Amino acid sequence: MTAVDRAERKNRMGAEEVDPDALGSEEEEEEKEDETGGEWAGNARLPQAQSAAGGGVLDGQLYYFGGFDSWPKLDATDRAFVYDPVAGSEGEWDRIPDMPARLWAPCGVASESRIYSFGDAPPNSPYSTGEGPTDAIFAYGPGEGWRDLTSETGVRIPTGR
């Protein structure tokens, strides 16, 4: 799909008007595809398997946190990592401070100079203990570590309870 095709698709979906001429030519688009080969590449592996994690990108680095240990127990985890795609030949993962809580499938968002974690699924889902999901908000700043914004400010995410 070319840049022009993507712009037209966005227009049909109700997005604001996009000038296809400002997106570059089909030839430029093909050159970009040729440079990458259009294929996934295997880079540095995550140091420890975990799934359903939250994440976000700050300053070109991917932050990956929470989720659950992959098979066999599926226990919630508080582990957190950062991936630098330009370090070494395959990029590099580094462990960063653990989250303030073990979260099963948190939502992650990056904004300004912080990564935010919003809520999670019920503990050890789908094998729930009967507890509901958390409404806590945590923030991570590189060089600052994690902060529990819910404890500090009282702000919580809406849960519909």
XYZ file of C-alpha atoms in Angstrom:
161
model
C 0.000 0.000 0.000
C 1.479 3.356 -1.019
C 1.420 6.557 1.005
C -1.333 7.858 -1.289
C -3.421 4.707 -0.708
C -2.984 5.102 3.074
C -4.037 8.755 2.897
C -7.155 7.880 0.889
C -8.029 5.079 3.326
C -7.691 7.469 6.282
C -9.956 9.956 4.509
C -12.647 7.285 4.036
C -12.382 6.449 7.744
C -13.182 10.020 8.771
C -9.695 11.378 9.399
C -8.795 14.933 8.541
C -7.994 15.725 4.919
C -4.482 14.720 3.865
C -2.699 16.154 0.831
C -1.337 13.100 -1.053
C 1.289 15.290 -2.798
C 2.837 16.094 0.601
C 3.439 12.404 1.285
C 6.011 11.704 -1.405
C 5.866 9.824 -4.653
C 5.189 6.140 -5.184
C 8.829 5.820 -6.289
C 10.033 7.238 -2.951
C 7.732 4.829 -1.126
C 9.099 1.868 -3.094
C 12.675 2.932 -2.262
C 11.815 2.905 1.448
C 10.330 -0.569 1.133
C 13.424 -1.790 -0.745
C 15.754 -0.432 1.964
C 14.058 -2.432 4.703
C 13.357 -5.465 2.565
C 9.792 -5.423 3.882
C 10.597 -8.246 6.295
C 10.747 -8.666 10.059
C 14.233 -9.018 11.476
C 15.197 -10.873 14.637
C 17.055 -8.563 16.997
C 18.174 -8.963 20.598
C 15.851 -11.219 22.586
C 14.037 -10.031 25.692
C 16.204 -11.223 28.618
C 13.325 -12.992 30.338
C 10.103 -14.191 28.721
C 6.988 -12.244 29.667
C 3.768 -11.559 27.795
C 0.870 -9.069 27.799
C 3.170 -6.271 28.965
C 2.654 -2.534 28.732
C 5.021 -0.429 26.716
C 5.868 2.883 25.164
C 8.645 4.660 23.276
C 10.650 7.580 24.667
C 13.597 9.129 22.846
C 13.814 6.198 20.436
C 13.917 3.543 23.173
C 11.205 0.959 23.834
C 10.080 0.473 27.441
C 8.421 -2.866 28.246
C 6.917 -3.562 31.682
C 4.572 -5.760 33.674
C 2.503 -8.494 32.100
C 2.907 -12.113 33.071
C 5.518 -14.823 33.116
C 5.093 -16.962 30.066
C 4.116 -20.549 30.661
C 3.491 -22.529 32.797
C 2.132 -20.386 35.665
C 1.157 -17.091 33.998
C 1.913 -15.144 37.204
C 1.787 -11.339 37.068
C 5.198 -9.654 37.049
C 6.669 -6.286 37.973
C 9.768 -6.650 35.761
C 10.644 -3.786 33.434
C 13.110 -3.424 30.570
C 14.269 -0.830 28.063
C 15.397 -1.667 24.513
C 17.890 0.504 22.668
C 17.637 -0.428 18.963
C 20.943 1.212 18.005
C 23.148 -0.400 20.668
C 25.370 -3.135 19.302
C 24.552 -5.022 16.122
C 21.077 -6.208 17.244
C 20.048 -3.585 19.762
C 20.237 -4.175 23.488
C 17.808 -4.803 26.365
C 18.591 -3.470 29.846
C 16.735 -4.147 33.056
C 15.311 -1.038 34.719
C 13.811 -0.806 38.225
C 10.805 -3.056 38.844
C 7.335 -1.535 38.836
C 5.722 -0.703 42.207
C 3.242 -3.585 41.689
C 2.897 -6.828 39.755
C 0.496 -6.086 36.909
C -1.173 -8.531 34.539
C -1.645 -6.848 31.127
C -1.166 -3.159 31.993
C -1.865 -0.422 29.456
C 1.231 1.599 28.584
C 1.460 5.117 27.175
C 4.444 7.407 26.549
C 4.063 11.151 26.893
C 6.650 13.901 27.193
C 9.465 12.421 29.311
C 7.571 9.607 31.072
C 6.027 6.204 30.521
C 2.640 5.668 32.184
C 1.010 2.429 33.272
C -2.766 2.408 33.631
C -4.577 -0.429 35.386
C -4.326 -4.092 34.547
C -6.469 -7.184 34.193
C -7.686 -8.973 37.327
C -4.806 -10.729 39.132
C -3.486 -13.752 37.266
C -6.231 -13.571 34.643
C -7.889 -15.555 33.168
C -7.568 -17.578 36.360
C -9.038 -14.757 38.408
C -9.015 -14.697 42.182
C -12.271 -12.749 42.206
C -10.477 -9.427 42.613
C -11.174 -6.691 40.092
C -8.563 -4.920 37.985
C -6.471 -2.197 39.584
C -7.289 1.455 38.988
C -3.751 2.588 39.866
C -1.587 4.848 37.725
C 2.205 4.528 37.758
C 4.789 6.684 35.966
C 8.391 5.931 35.032
C 10.945 8.584 34.201
C 14.418 7.607 33.001
C 16.840 8.499 35.779
C 13.935 8.977 38.207
C 12.450 5.496 38.526
C 8.798 4.603 39.147
C 6.239 6.735 40.983
C 2.846 5.606 42.277
C 0.711 8.540 41.115
C -2.423 7.093 42.704
C -0.830 7.038 46.174
C 0.786 10.454 45.668
C -2.180 12.323 44.176
C -5.279 10.181 44.735
C -5.974 10.148 40.982
C -7.361 6.847 39.718
C -8.525 5.559 36.364
C -12.278 5.036 35.947
C -13.213 1.376 36.318
C -16.977 1.365 35.797
C -17.532 -0.277 39.159
